[in-house]
Tab-separated table of C-alpha atoms in Angstrom:
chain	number	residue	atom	x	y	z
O	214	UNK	CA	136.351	87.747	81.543
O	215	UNK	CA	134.375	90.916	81.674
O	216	UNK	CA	131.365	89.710	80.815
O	217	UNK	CA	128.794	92.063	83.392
O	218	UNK	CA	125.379	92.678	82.517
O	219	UNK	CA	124.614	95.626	81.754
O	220	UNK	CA	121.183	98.070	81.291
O	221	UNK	CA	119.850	97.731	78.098
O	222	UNK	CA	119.398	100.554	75.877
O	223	UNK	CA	115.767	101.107	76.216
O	224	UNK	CA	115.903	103.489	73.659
O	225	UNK	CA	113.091	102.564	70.845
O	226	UNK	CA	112.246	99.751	72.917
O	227	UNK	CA	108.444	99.534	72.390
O	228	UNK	CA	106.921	98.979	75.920
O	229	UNK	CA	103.096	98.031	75.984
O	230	UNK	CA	101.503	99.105	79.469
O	231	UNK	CA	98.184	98.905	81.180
O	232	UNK	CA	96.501	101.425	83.580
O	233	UNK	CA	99.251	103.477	81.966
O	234	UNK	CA	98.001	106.929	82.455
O	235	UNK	CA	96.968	107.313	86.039
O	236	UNK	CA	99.155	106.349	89.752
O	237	UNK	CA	102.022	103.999	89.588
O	238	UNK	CA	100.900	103.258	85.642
O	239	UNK	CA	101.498	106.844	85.252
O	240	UNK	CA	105.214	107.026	86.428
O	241	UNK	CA	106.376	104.204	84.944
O	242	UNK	CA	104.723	105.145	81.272
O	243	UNK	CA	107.215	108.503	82.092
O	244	UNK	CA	109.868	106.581	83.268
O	245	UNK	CA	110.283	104.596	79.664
O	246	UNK	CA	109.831	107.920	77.905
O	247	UNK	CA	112.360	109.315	79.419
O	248	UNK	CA	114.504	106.683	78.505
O	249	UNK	CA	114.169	106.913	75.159
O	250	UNK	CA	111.345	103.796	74.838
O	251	UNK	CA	108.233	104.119	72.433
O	252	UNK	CA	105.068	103.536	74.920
O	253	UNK	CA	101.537	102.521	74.613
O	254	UNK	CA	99.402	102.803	77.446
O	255	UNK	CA	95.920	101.359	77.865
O	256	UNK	CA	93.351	103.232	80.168
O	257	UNK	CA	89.583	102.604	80.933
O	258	UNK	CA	89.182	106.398	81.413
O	259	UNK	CA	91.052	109.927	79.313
O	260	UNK	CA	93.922	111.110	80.588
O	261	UNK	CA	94.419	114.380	78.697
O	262	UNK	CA	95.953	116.171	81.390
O	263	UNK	CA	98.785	113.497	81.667
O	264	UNK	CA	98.843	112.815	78.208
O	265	UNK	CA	99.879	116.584	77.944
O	266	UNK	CA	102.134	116.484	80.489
O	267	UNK	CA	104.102	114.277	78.831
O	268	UNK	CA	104.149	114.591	74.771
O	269	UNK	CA	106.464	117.372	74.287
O	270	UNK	CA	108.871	116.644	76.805
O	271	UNK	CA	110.132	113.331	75.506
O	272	UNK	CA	111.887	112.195	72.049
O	273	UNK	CA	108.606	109.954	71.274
O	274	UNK	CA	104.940	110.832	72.229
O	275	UNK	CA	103.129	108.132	74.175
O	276	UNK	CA	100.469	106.523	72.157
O	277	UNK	CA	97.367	106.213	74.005
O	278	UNK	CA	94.620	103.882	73.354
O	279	UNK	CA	91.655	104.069	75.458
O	280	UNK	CA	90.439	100.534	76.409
O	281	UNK	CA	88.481	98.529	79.154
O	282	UNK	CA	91.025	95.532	80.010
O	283	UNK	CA	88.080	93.636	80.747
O	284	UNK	CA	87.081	93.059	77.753
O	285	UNK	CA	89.626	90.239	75.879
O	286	UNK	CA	88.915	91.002	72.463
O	287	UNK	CA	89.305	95.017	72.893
O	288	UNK	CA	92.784	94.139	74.768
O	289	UNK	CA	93.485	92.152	71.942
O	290	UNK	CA	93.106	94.592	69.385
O	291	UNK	CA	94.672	97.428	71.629
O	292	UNK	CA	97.638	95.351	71.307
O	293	UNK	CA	98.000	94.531	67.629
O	294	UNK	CA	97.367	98.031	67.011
O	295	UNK	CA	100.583	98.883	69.235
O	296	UNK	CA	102.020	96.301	66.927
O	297	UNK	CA	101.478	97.668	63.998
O	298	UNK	CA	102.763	101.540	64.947
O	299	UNK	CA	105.464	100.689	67.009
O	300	UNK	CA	106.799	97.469	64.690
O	301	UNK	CA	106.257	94.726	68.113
O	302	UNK	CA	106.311	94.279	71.808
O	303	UNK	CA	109.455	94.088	73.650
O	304	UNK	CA	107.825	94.466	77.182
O	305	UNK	CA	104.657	94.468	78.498
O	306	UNK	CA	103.863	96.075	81.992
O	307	UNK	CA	100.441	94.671	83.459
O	308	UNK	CA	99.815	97.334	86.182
O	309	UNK	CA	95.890	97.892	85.872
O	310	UNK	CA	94.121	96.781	89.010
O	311	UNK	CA	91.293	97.429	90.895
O	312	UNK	CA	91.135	97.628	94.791
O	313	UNK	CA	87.046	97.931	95.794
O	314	UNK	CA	87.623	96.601	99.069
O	315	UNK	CA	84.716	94.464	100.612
O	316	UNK	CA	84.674	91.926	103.160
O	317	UNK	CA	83.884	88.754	103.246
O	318	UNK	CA	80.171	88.969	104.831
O	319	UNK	CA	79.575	91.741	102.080
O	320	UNK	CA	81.711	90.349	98.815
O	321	UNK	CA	78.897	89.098	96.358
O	322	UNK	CA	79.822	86.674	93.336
O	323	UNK	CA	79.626	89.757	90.577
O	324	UNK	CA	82.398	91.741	93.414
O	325	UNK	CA	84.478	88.816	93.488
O	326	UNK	CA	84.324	88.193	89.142
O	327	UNK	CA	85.382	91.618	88.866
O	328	UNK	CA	88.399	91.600	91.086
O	329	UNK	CA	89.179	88.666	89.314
O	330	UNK	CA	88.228	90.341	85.541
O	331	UNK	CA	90.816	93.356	86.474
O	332	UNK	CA	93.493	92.017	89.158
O	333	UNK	CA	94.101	88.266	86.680
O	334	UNK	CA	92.303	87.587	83.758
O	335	UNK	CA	93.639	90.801	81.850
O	336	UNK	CA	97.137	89.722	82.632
O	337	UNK	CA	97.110	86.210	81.268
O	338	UNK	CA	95.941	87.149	78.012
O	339	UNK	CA	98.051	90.463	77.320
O	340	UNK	CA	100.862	87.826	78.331
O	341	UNK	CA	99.261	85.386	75.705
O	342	UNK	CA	98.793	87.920	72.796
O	343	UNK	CA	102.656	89.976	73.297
O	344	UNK	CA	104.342	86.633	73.330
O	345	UNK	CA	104.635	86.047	69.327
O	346	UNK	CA	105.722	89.527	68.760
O	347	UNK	CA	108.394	88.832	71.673
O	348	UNK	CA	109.033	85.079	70.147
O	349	UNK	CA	109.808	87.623	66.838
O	350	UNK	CA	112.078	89.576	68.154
O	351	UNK	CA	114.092	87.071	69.767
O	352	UNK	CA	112.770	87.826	73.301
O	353	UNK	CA	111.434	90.127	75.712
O	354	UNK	CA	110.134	91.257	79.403
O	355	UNK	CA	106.967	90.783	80.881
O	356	UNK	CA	106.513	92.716	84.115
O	357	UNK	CA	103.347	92.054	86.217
O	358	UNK	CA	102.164	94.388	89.312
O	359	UNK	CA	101.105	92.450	92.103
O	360	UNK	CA	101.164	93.452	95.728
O	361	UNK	CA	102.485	92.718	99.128
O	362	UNK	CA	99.001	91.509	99.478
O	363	UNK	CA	100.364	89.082	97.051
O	364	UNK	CA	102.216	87.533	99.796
O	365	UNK	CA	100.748	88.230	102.783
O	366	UNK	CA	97.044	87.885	104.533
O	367	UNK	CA	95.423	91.183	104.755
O	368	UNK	CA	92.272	91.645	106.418
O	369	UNK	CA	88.516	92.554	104.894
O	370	UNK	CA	89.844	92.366	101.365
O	371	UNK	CA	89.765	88.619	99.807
O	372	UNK	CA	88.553	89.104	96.362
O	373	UNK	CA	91.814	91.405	95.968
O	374	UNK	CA	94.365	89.896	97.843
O	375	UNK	CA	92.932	86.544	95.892
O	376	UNK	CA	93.051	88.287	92.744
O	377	UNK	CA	96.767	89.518	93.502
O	378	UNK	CA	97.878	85.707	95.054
O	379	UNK	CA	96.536	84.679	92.197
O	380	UNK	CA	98.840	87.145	89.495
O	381	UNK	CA	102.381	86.219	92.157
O	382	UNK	CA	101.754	82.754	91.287
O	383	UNK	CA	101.202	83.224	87.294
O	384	UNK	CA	104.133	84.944	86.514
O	385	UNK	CA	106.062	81.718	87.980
O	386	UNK	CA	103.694	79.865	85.671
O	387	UNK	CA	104.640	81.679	82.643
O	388	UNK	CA	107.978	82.498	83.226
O	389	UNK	CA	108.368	78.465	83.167
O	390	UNK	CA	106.158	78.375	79.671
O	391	UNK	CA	108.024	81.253	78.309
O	392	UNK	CA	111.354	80.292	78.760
O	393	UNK	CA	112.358	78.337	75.376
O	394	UNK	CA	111.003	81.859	73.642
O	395	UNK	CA	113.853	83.938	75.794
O	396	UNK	CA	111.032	85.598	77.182
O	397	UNK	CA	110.987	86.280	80.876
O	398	UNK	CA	108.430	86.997	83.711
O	399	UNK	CA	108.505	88.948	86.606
O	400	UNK	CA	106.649	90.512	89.796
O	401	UNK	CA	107.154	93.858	90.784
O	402	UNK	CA	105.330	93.766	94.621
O	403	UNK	CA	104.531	97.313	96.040
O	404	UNK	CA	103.908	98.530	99.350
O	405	UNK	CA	101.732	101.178	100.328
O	406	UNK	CA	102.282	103.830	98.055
O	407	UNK	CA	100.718	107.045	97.496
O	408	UNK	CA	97.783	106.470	95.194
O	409	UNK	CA	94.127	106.959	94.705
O	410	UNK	CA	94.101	103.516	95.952
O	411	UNK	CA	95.187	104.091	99.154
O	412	UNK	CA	93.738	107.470	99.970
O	413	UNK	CA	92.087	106.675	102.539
O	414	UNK	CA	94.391	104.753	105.010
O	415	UNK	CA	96.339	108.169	103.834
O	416	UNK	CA	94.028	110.398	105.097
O	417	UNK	CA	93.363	108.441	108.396
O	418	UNK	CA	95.606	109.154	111.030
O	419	UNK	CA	95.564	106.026	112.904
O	420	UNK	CA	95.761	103.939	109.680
O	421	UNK	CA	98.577	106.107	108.275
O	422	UNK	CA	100.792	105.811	111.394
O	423	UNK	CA	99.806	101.660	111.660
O	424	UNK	CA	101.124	101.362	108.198
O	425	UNK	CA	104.268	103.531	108.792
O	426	UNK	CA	104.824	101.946	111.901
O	427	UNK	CA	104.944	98.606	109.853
O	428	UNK	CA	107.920	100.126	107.443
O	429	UNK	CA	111.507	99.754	107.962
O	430	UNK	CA	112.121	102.771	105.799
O	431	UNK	CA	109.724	105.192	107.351
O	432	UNK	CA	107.557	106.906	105.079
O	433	UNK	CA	105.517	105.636	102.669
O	434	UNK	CA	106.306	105.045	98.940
O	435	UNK	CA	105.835	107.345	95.716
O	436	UNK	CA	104.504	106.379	92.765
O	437	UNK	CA	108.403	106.982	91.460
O	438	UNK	CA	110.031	104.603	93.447
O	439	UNK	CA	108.538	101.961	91.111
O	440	UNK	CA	110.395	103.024	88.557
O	441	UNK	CA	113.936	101.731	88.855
O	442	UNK	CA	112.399	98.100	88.984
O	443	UNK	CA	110.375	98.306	86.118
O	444	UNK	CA	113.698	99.642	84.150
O	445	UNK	CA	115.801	96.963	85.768
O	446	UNK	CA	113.415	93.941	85.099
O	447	UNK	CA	112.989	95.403	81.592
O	448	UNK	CA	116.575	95.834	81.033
O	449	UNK	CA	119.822	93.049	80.042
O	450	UNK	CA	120.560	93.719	83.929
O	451	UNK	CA	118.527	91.497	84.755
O	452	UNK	CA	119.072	89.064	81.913
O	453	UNK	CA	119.336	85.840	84.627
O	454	UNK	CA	116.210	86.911	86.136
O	455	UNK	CA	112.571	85.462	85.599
O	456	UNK	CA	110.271	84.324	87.744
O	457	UNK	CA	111.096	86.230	90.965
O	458	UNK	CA	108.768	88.984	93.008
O	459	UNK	CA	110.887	92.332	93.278
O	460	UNK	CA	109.562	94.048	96.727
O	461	UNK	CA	109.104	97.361	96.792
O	462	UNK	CA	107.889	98.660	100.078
O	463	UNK	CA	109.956	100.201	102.216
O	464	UNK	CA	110.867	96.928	104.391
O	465	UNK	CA	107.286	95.843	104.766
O	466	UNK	CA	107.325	92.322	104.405
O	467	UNK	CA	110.977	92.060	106.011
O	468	UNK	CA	110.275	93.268	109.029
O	469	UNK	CA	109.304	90.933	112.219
O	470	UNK	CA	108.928	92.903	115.485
């Protein structure tokens, strides 16, 4: 019986994604445009420059809406206005995050509500407020951005790698409490790629080579390489998937010795 899954047609997919406009958001906004997929993207700060990289290049200009995630009710209505231009949510891409690394003599109680505020909170209730429109449409793909700090300890960071433990294990929650609606829920789980986020261990050369050292593919990842599993987990390849973390990072967590 040939019966193989195969990508979905992203074209006029509407795709909903936070921290859209900047770093790994910023690649995978492009990579749906290119594919044909209407976008909104979410961002604390303007992008103009991106936002002019992109608009004439593709069939459908990104719509931007600039928003603090932080804030429920203004993610909320950042959403229902995506809605009602783009006619529903068929995926949503949590992405934003927030690495202000401080360690655990240092971390006060406001540092550790705000890795919380940006890394979780955000993502359960974008999840909460797409699912109708997906339950509408008969289904859809929710695609959270954790970390292989998600899965591993990593030293003089706990309110992130917290934050990020925190998002792994949600997306198992809610792909469970999503199921009946066809709706499922994924991790993508990057390694060190090349972001404003990890600039510095970049731009140290002892740090750099300990963190390529770590990798079985050896150098370190592009914002690009994210791509492909953002596609795949938002595509009918992947139609028996939910619930899993996709690793991205270049062998990372595989490797032993």
């Amino acid at each position: 019986m040939n019966n193989y899954a195969t990508f979905k047609d992203l074209a006029e997919t509407s795709v909903f994604i936070t921290g859209g406009g900047s770093g790994i958001g910023a690649s995978i906004t492009e990579g749906f445009l290119s594919q044909g997929a209407k976008v909104t993207f979410v961002q604390r700060s303007d992008c103009d420059e991106f936002l002019d990289q992109v608009s004439s290049k593709y069939k459908h200009q990104p719509l931007f809406i600039k928003c603090d995630i932080t804030n429920t009710n203004d993610l909320k209505d950042a959403i229902s206005e995506s809605i009602r231009i783009n006619g529903g949510i068929t995926v949503l891409i949590n992405n934003a995050a927030n690495d202000s690394r401080h360690t655990l003599d240092e971390l006060t109680s406001e540092e550790w509500d705000q890795a919380l505020n940006i890394n979780l909170k955000p993502h359960f209730f974008s999840a909460q407020a797409v699912a109708p429109s997906m339950k509408a449409q008969g289904g859809g793909s929710i695609i959270n951005i954790t970390s292989i700090g998600s899965m591993q300890g990593f030293p003089d960071n706990p309110g992130y790698v917290a934050s990020k433990g925190g998002l792994r294990m949600l997306t198992k929650s809610l792909a469970i409490d999503l199921s009946s609606e066809n709706i499922r829920v994924n991790n993508i789980v990057p390694g060190y790629i090349s972001t404003d986020m990890t600039k510095n261990s970049r731009n140290d050369s002892i740090l750099y080579q300990e963190r390529l050292d770590r990798m079985i593919i050896k150098r370190w990842g592009l914002t690009e390489d994210i791509v492909g599993a953002a596609i795949y987990l938002a595509s009918n390849a992947s139609s028996y998937v939910t619930g899993i973390d996709l690793v991205v990072d270049g062998g990372w967590v595989a490797k032993g010795l």
